[in-house]
CSV table of C-alpha atoms and ligand atoms in Angstrom, one decimal:
chain,number,residue,atom,x,y,z
U,1,MET,CA,-0.3,0.1,0.1
U,2,THR,CA,1.4,3.5,-0.9
U,3,GLN,CA,2.7,5.4,2.2
U,4,THR,CA,1.3,9.0,2.3
U,5,LYS,CA,2.3,10.3,5.2
U,6,PRO,CA,5.8,11.6,6.5
U,7,PRO,CA,6.8,8.7,8.9
U,8,THR,CA,9.0,10.9,11.1
U,9,ALA,CA,8.7,14.1,12.9
U,10,THR,CA,11.0,15.5,11.3
U,11,SER,CA,9.8,15.2,7.6
U,12,PRO,CA,7.6,17.6,5.8
U,13,SER,CA,4.6,18.7,6.4
U,14,SER,CA,3.2,19.8,4.1
U,15,SER,CA,0.7,17.6,2.1
U,16,SER,CA,2.3,19.0,-1.4
U,17,ARG,CA,5.6,17.5,-0.5
U,18,PRO,CA,6.5,13.6,-0.7
U,19,SER,CA,6.6,11.3,1.6
U,20,ALA,CA,10.1,10.7,3.0
U,21,ALA,CA,12.5,8.1,2.2
U,22,PRO,CA,12.0,5.4,4.9
U,23,ALA,CA,15.6,4.1,5.6
U,24,SER,CA,15.0,0.9,4.2
U,25,ASN,CA,14.6,2.4,0.7
U,26,PRO,CA,17.1,2.0,-1.3
U,27,SER,CA,16.8,4.7,-4.2
U,28,PRO,CA,17.3,8.2,-2.7
U,29,THR,CA,16.0,9.5,-5.8
U,30,ALA,CA,12.5,7.5,-5.2
U,31,GLN,CA,9.7,9.4,-4.5
U,32,LEU,CA,6.1,8.8,-3.5
U,33,PHE,CA,3.0,11.2,-4.0
U,34,ASP,CA,-0.5,10.9,-3.2
U,35,TYR,CA,-2.2,10.8,-6.2
U,36,ARG,CA,-3.9,13.7,-5.3
U,37,GLN,CA,-1.4,15.9,-5.4
U,38,ALA,CA,0.7,15.0,-8.1
U,39,ALA,CA,-2.2,13.6,-10.8
U,40,ASN,CA,-2.3,17.3,-12.7
U,41,PRO,CA,0.8,18.8,-12.4
U,42,ILE,CA,0.0,21.2,-14.7
U,43,ARG,CA,0.3,24.7,-12.8
U,44,HIS,CA,2.0,27.5,-11.2
U,45,GLY,CA,5.6,26.5,-9.7
U,46,LEU,CA,5.2,22.8,-11.2
U,47,THR,CA,4.8,22.3,-14.4
U,48,GLU,CA,3.8,26.1,-16.0
U,49,PRO,CA,0.9,26.7,-17.9
U,50,ILE,CA,1.5,28.3,-21.6
U,51,PRO,CA,1.0,31.5,-21.7
U,52,ASP,CA,-0.6,33.7,-23.8
U,53,GLN,CA,1.9,35.7,-25.5
U,54,ARG,CA,2.2,38.1,-28.5
U,55,TRP,CA,5.2,39.9,-30.3
U,56,GLY,CA,5.1,42.7,-32.4
U,57,PRO,CA,6.7,43.5,-35.5
U,58,GLU,CA,9.2,46.3,-34.2
U,59,LEU,CA,11.3,43.3,-33.1
U,60,HIS,CA,12.5,42.6,-36.1
U,61,ALA,CA,12.2,46.2,-38.1
U,62,SER,CA,15.7,47.0,-37.3
U,63,GLY,CA,19.5,46.2,-36.2
U,64,PRO,CA,22.0,44.2,-37.3
U,65,THR,CA,21.7,40.8,-38.3
U,66,ALA,CA,20.8,38.1,-35.5
U,67,VAL,CA,18.5,35.9,-34.2
U,68,LEU,CA,16.2,36.6,-32.2
U,69,PRO,CA,14.4,34.0,-30.6
U,70,LEU,CA,10.8,34.5,-29.5
U,71,ASP,CA,11.5,33.2,-25.9
U,72,LEU,CA,8.9,32.1,-23.1
U,73,SER,CA,11.6,29.3,-21.8
U,74,ALA,CA,11.6,31.6,-18.1
U,75,ALA,CA,7.7,31.8,-18.0
U,76,LEU,CA,7.1,27.7,-19.2
U,77,GLY,CA,10.4,26.8,-16.2
U,78,CYS,CA,12.6,25.0,-19.2
U,79,SER,CA,15.8,25.9,-20.7
U,80,GLY,CA,15.8,27.9,-23.6
U,81,PRO,CA,15.0,29.4,-25.9
U,82,ALA,CA,12.1,28.3,-26.1
U,83,THR,CA,8.4,29.5,-27.4
U,84,SER,CA,6.1,26.7,-26.3
U,85,PRO,CA,7.3,22.9,-24.6
U,86,ALA,CA,8.4,21.6,-27.9
U,87,LEU,CA,8.7,24.0,-30.2
U,88,SER,CA,10.7,27.3,-30.6
U,89,ALA,CA,10.3,30.0,-32.9
U,90,ASN,CA,12.1,32.8,-33.8
U,91,PHE,CA,12.9,36.0,-36.7
U,92,ILE,CA,16.1,36.1,-38.2
U,93,ARG,CA,17.1,39.5,-39.2
U,94,LEU,CA,20.2,39.2,-41.7
U,95,LEU,CA,21.1,42.5,-43.4
U,96,ALA,CA,22.1,42.2,-46.9
U,97,GLY,CA,25.3,41.1,-48.3
U,98,GLU,CA,25.6,39.4,-44.6
U,99,SER,CA,25.0,35.7,-43.6
U,100,ILE,CA,24.6,33.8,-40.3
U,101,GLU,CA,23.8,30.0,-38.6
U,102,ALA,CA,20.7,29.0,-38.0
U,103,SER,CA,22.0,26.2,-35.8
U,104,ALA,CA,19.4,24.0,-33.5
U,105,ASN,CA,19.8,20.5,-32.4
U,106,ALA,CA,16.1,19.7,-34.2
U,107,THR,CA,14.2,17.3,-36.3
U,108,SER,CA,12.7,19.5,-38.0
U,109,LEU,CA,14.1,23.3,-39.1
U,110,LEU,CA,11.2,25.2,-40.6
U,111,PHE,CA,11.8,28.7,-42.4
U,112,TYR,CA,9.2,31.3,-44.4
U,113,VAL,CA,10.7,33.9,-45.8
U,114,LEU,CA,8.7,37.4,-44.5
U,115,HIS,CA,10.5,39.8,-46.7
U,116,GLY,CA,13.8,40.0,-48.7
U,117,GLU,CA,15.8,37.6,-51.0
U,118,GLY,CA,19.2,35.3,-50.7
U,119,ARG,CA,20.0,31.8,-50.3
U,120,CYS,CA,19.9,28.9,-47.9
U,121,HIS,CA,23.3,26.0,-47.6
U,122,ARG,CA,23.9,23.0,-45.5
U,123,GLN,CA,26.9,20.7,-45.7
U,124,GLY,CA,26.0,17.4,-46.8
U,125,ASN,CA,27.0,15.1,-43.6
U,126,GLY,CA,26.3,11.1,-42.4
U,127,ILE,CA,22.8,12.1,-41.6
U,128,ALA,CA,21.7,14.2,-44.6
U,129,PRO,CA,22.8,15.1,-48.0
U,130,ALA,CA,23.9,18.8,-49.3
U,131,PHE,CA,21.1,21.2,-49.6
U,132,ARG,CA,21.3,24.9,-51.3
U,133,GLN,CA,18.2,26.5,-52.1
U,134,SER,CA,17.9,30.4,-53.5
U,135,TRP,CA,15.2,31.7,-51.3
U,136,SER,CA,12.7,35.6,-52.0
U,137,GLN,CA,9.4,36.6,-50.6
U,138,GLY,CA,6.6,34.2,-49.5
U,139,ASP,CA,9.0,31.1,-49.7
U,140,LEU,CA,8.9,28.5,-47.5
U,141,PHE,CA,11.3,25.6,-46.9
U,142,VAL,CA,11.8,22.8,-44.1
U,143,LEU,CA,14.9,20.7,-43.5
U,144,PRO,CA,15.7,17.5,-41.5
U,145,ALA,CA,18.2,16.9,-39.0
U,146,GLY,CA,21.4,17.6,-40.5
U,147,ALA,CA,24.3,20.0,-40.6
U,148,THR,CA,23.8,23.2,-39.2
U,149,PRO,CA,22.5,25.7,-42.1
U,150,GLN,CA,23.8,28.9,-43.5
U,151,LEU,CA,21.2,31.6,-44.7
U,152,GLU,CA,22.9,34.8,-46.8
U,153,ALA,CA,21.0,37.3,-47.9
U,154,THR,CA,21.4,39.6,-51.3
U,155,ALA,CA,18.6,42.2,-49.4
U,156,GLU,CA,17.7,43.3,-46.1
U,157,SER,CA,15.8,40.3,-45.3
U,158,VAL,CA,13.7,38.6,-42.4
U,159,LEU,CA,12.5,35.1,-41.9
U,160,TYR,CA,10.6,33.6,-39.7
U,161,TRP,CA,12.2,30.0,-38.1
U,162,VAL,CA,10.2,27.0,-35.8
U,163,HIS,CA,12.4,24.3,-34.9
U,164,ASP,CA,11.7,21.5,-32.1
U,165,ALA,CA,15.2,21.6,-30.2
U,166,PRO,CA,13.2,22.2,-27.3
U,167,LEU,CA,11.8,18.7,-27.7
U,168,LEU,CA,14.7,17.6,-28.0
U,169,ARG,CA,16.3,19.2,-25.3
U,170,HIS,CA,13.8,17.7,-23.1
U,171,LEU,CA,13.9,14.0,-24.0
U,172,GLY,CA,17.9,14.3,-23.6
U,173,VAL,CA,18.9,13.1,-27.5
U,174,SER,CA,20.3,14.5,-30.7
U,175,PRO,CA,19.0,13.1,-34.0
U,176,ASP,CA,21.0,10.6,-36.4
U,177,GLN,CA,18.8,10.4,-38.7
U,178,ALA,CA,16.7,12.8,-41.8
U,179,ARG,CA,12.8,11.3,-41.2
U,180,PHE,CA,11.9,13.1,-44.3
U,181,GLU,CA,14.1,15.2,-47.4
U,182,ALA,CA,14.5,19.2,-47.5
U,183,THR,CA,11.4,20.7,-49.1
U,184,TYR,CA,10.4,23.9,-50.6
U,185,TYR,CA,7.4,25.2,-51.1
U,186,PRO,CA,7.8,28.8,-53.2
U,187,GLY,CA,5.8,31.4,-52.3
U,188,SER,CA,4.5,31.9,-56.3
U,189,TRP,CA,2.7,28.6,-56.3
U,190,LEU,CA,1.6,28.7,-52.1
U,191,ARG,CA,-0.3,32.5,-53.4
U,192,GLN,CA,-1.6,30.5,-56.6
U,193,GLU,CA,-3.1,27.9,-55.1
U,194,LEU,CA,-5.0,30.3,-52.1
U,195,ALA,CA,-6.6,32.4,-54.7
U,196,LEU,CA,-7.4,28.9,-56.7
U,197,LEU,CA,-9.0,27.8,-53.3
U,198,ALA,CA,-10.8,30.9,-52.9
U,199,ALA,CA,-12.2,31.2,-56.6
U,200,ASP,CA,-13.5,27.4,-55.9
U,201,PRO,CA,-17.1,27.8,-55.9
U,202,SER,CA,-16.8,25.1,-53.0
U,203,SER,CA,-15.1,27.7,-50.9
U,204,ALA,CA,-18.3,30.2,-50.7
U,205,ARG,CA,-19.7,28.0,-47.9
U,206,SER,CA,-16.5,27.3,-46.2
U,207,ASN,CA,-14.7,30.0,-43.5
U,208,ARG,CA,-11.7,27.9,-43.8
U,209,LEU,CA,-9.3,29.1,-46.4
U,210,SER,CA,-6.3,27.9,-46.2
U,211,LEU,CA,-3.8,25.2,-47.4
U,212,LEU,CA,-2.1,22.5,-45.1
U,213,LEU,CA,1.4,22.2,-46.3
U,214,ALA,CA,2.6,18.2,-46.8
U,215,ASN,CA,5.0,16.1,-47.7
U,216,THR,CA,4.8,12.7,-49.4
U,217,ALA,CA,7.4,11.2,-46.4
U,218,LEU,CA,4.6,12.0,-44.6
U,219,PRO,CA,1.0,10.3,-46.0
U,220,ALA,CA,-0.7,9.5,-42.8
U,221,SER,CA,-0.3,12.8,-40.9
U,222,ARG,CA,-0.2,15.1,-43.9
U,223,THR,CA,1.9,17.3,-42.1
U,224,VAL,CA,4.7,19.7,-43.1
U,225,THR,CA,7.4,17.6,-41.2
U,226,HIS,CA,7.0,14.4,-38.7
U,227,THR,CA,7.1,17.2,-35.6
U,228,LEU,CA,5.6,20.4,-37.3
U,229,TRP,CA,2.3,21.5,-39.0
U,230,ALA,CA,1.8,24.1,-41.0
U,231,MET,CA,-0.5,26.3,-42.5
U,232,TYR,CA,-1.0,28.7,-45.3
U,233,GLY,CA,-4.8,30.5,-44.6
U,234,MET,CA,-6.8,33.7,-45.6
U,235,VAL,CA,-9.3,35.3,-43.6
U,236,PRO,CA,-11.4,37.2,-45.7
U,237,ALA,CA,-12.8,41.0,-45.2
U,238,GLY,CA,-15.5,40.9,-42.8
U,239,ALA,CA,-15.2,36.7,-41.9
U,240,VAL,CA,-15.8,35.8,-38.1
U,241,GLN,CA,-14.2,32.1,-38.1
U,242,PRO,CA,-16.5,29.9,-35.8
U,243,PRO,CA,-14.3,29.0,-32.6
U,244,HIS,CA,-11.9,25.6,-32.8
U,245,ARG,CA,-9.5,24.0,-30.3
U,246,HIS,CA,-6.9,21.6,-30.5
U,247,GLN,CA,-3.8,20.4,-27.5
U,248,SER,CA,-0.9,21.2,-30.0
U,249,VAL,CA,0.3,25.1,-29.9
U,250,ALA,CA,-0.1,27.2,-32.4
U,251,LEU,CA,2.9,29.7,-33.5
U,252,ASP,CA,1.1,32.1,-35.5
U,253,LEU,CA,3.3,34.7,-37.6
U,254,VAL,CA,0.6,36.8,-39.4
U,255,ILE,CA,2.1,38.0,-42.6
U,256,ASP,CA,-0.3,40.7,-43.5
U,257,CYS,CA,-3.8,42.4,-42.4
U,258,ASP,CA,-5.1,45.7,-42.0
U,259,PRO,CA,-6.2,47.0,-38.9
U,260,GLY,CA,-9.1,45.8,-37.7
U,261,CYS,CA,-7.5,41.8,-38.0
U,262,ALA,CA,-7.2,39.6,-34.4
U,263,THR,CA,-7.2,36.3,-32.9
U,264,LEU,CA,-10.3,35.8,-30.0
U,265,SER,CA,-9.1,32.8,-27.8
U,266,GLY,CA,-10.1,31.9,-24.4
U,267,SER,CA,-11.3,28.2,-22.1
U,268,GLU,CA,-14.8,28.2,-22.4
U,269,LEU,CA,-17.7,28.8,-25.2
U,270,ASN,CA,-21.1,30.7,-24.5
U,271,ALA,CA,-24.3,28.8,-25.0
U,272,ASP,CA,-24.4,30.5,-28.6
U,273,GLY,CA,-20.7,29.4,-29.7
U,274,THR,CA,-19.0,32.5,-29.5
U,275,ILE,CA,-16.0,32.4,-27.1
U,276,ARG,CA,-16.3,33.8,-23.5
U,277,ASN,CA,-14.5,36.8,-22.0
U,278,PRO,CA,-12.1,36.1,-24.9
U,279,VAL,CA,-8.0,37.4,-24.8
U,280,ARG,CA,-8.0,39.6,-27.8
U,281,MET,CA,-4.3,39.4,-30.3
U,282,GLU,CA,-4.0,41.6,-32.6
U,283,TRP,CA,-3.3,41.3,-35.9
U,284,GLU,CA,0.1,43.5,-37.2
U,285,PRO,CA,2.1,42.4,-40.4
U,286,GLY,CA,5.0,40.6,-39.2
U,287,ALA,CA,3.2,40.1,-35.9
U,288,ALA,CA,3.9,36.5,-33.8
U,289,PHE,CA,1.6,35.4,-31.0
U,290,VAL,CA,1.2,32.3,-29.0
U,291,THR,CA,-2.2,30.5,-29.4
U,292,PRO,CA,-2.0,27.8,-25.8
U,293,PRO,CA,-3.4,24.1,-26.4
U,294,GLY,CA,-7.0,23.6,-25.3
U,295,GLN,CA,-7.9,27.3,-25.5
U,296,TRP,CA,-10.6,28.2,-28.0
U,297,HIS,CA,-10.2,30.7,-30.4
U,298,SER,CA,-11.7,32.4,-33.7
U,299,HIS,CA,-9.7,34.8,-36.4
U,300,VAL,CA,-12.0,37.8,-37.1
U,301,ASN,CA,-11.1,40.4,-40.0
U,302,GLU,CA,-12.9,43.5,-39.5
U,303,SER,CA,-10.8,45.3,-41.8
U,304,GLY,CA,-11.7,45.5,-45.4
U,305,ARG,CA,-8.7,43.5,-47.0
U,306,THR,CA,-7.8,39.6,-46.7
U,307,ALA,CA,-5.7,39.1,-44.3
U,308,LEU,CA,-3.1,36.2,-44.9
U,309,LEU,CA,-1.8,34.2,-41.4
U,310,LEU,CA,0.8,31.3,-40.7
U,311,PRO,CA,0.5,29.2,-37.6
U,312,ILE,CA,2.8,26.5,-37.0
U,313,GLN,CA,2.3,24.3,-34.3
U,314,ASP,CA,3.7,21.1,-33.1
U,315,ALA,CA,0.6,19.0,-34.6
U,316,GLY,CA,2.6,16.5,-36.6
U,317,LEU,CA,3.9,15.4,-33.2
U,318,HIS,CA,0.2,15.3,-31.4
U,319,THR,CA,-1.1,14.0,-34.7
U,320,TYR,CA,1.4,10.7,-34.1
U,321,LEU,CA,0.2,10.6,-30.5
U,322,ARG,CA,-3.7,10.8,-31.2
U,323,SER,CA,-3.7,13.3,-29.0
U,324,LEU,CA,-4.7,16.4,-31.5
U,325,ASP,CA,-8.3,16.5,-30.0
U,326,ILE,CA,-9.2,19.1,-32.6
U,327,ARG,CA,-12.9,20.8,-32.1
U,328,PHE,CA,-15.4,22.6,-33.6
U,329,SER,CA,-17.9,25.4,-31.9
Z,401,FE2,FE1,-6.5,26.4,-34.1
């Protein structure tokens, strides 16, 4: 039977503390908790909840060539940089003619070119072959584990970079194989396909005009990598999307919008299906924000022009674990 009371008078008296190890316990690191004290450790002081957070475009509007992490590791209680428990989102600012290494112990590295142009190259190694690719505004590319990629700008550039190093840091591992091939999604192709989707007669009844980026190496999950999920989506003028929720964390990048666009989020729904007491994340081109797991959320566009959003999530991993639990109001 589990012992739940400290056995000695000098043991901790708080019921939130573990029972003291009896003298006969051979392991000094073994602990026992009353189920009621440890069954849901996602609370302040233990496993920290994931906060709502937003970063404005001023973060990457000026300054030298640098990687600018969207770092919530202090709030998450993990080592950093980390934007969510599994993922790290960053802006990479590059001055014309300069280069930088995008170094991360990760299985998946996703880059989206917010503006500018340049080249990416990485050497081959025993994990992945060499990769070389020119990029310009609107392009997206994903790299598997491998040598450190080098980004070189031919014009002043800003890229959004998301990778899964925080997950690997938690697991205490380094990848020893590539799970997919480096893959490039030209911005011209993404824009054309989204325009075709919007023009399709069936889209008139849809409030989701979005492309999910996928890879032939991952036919079961239909995700951009085996851990990452990426959506290239539009929110038409006047749209109020019905709320939805999922257990993946969204690290959203606003690509383009006019004032009046926002994401509303909250933990509960009203009887009419709207979100109760929502937090409102205002959109700005080049802004990024976190949508915590399990929160009902809805994108709204009160401007007169179509807005574009790129949410990146750890939903490749959640899909594999069958824990995505996406629901619509
Ligand atoms: Fe979502």
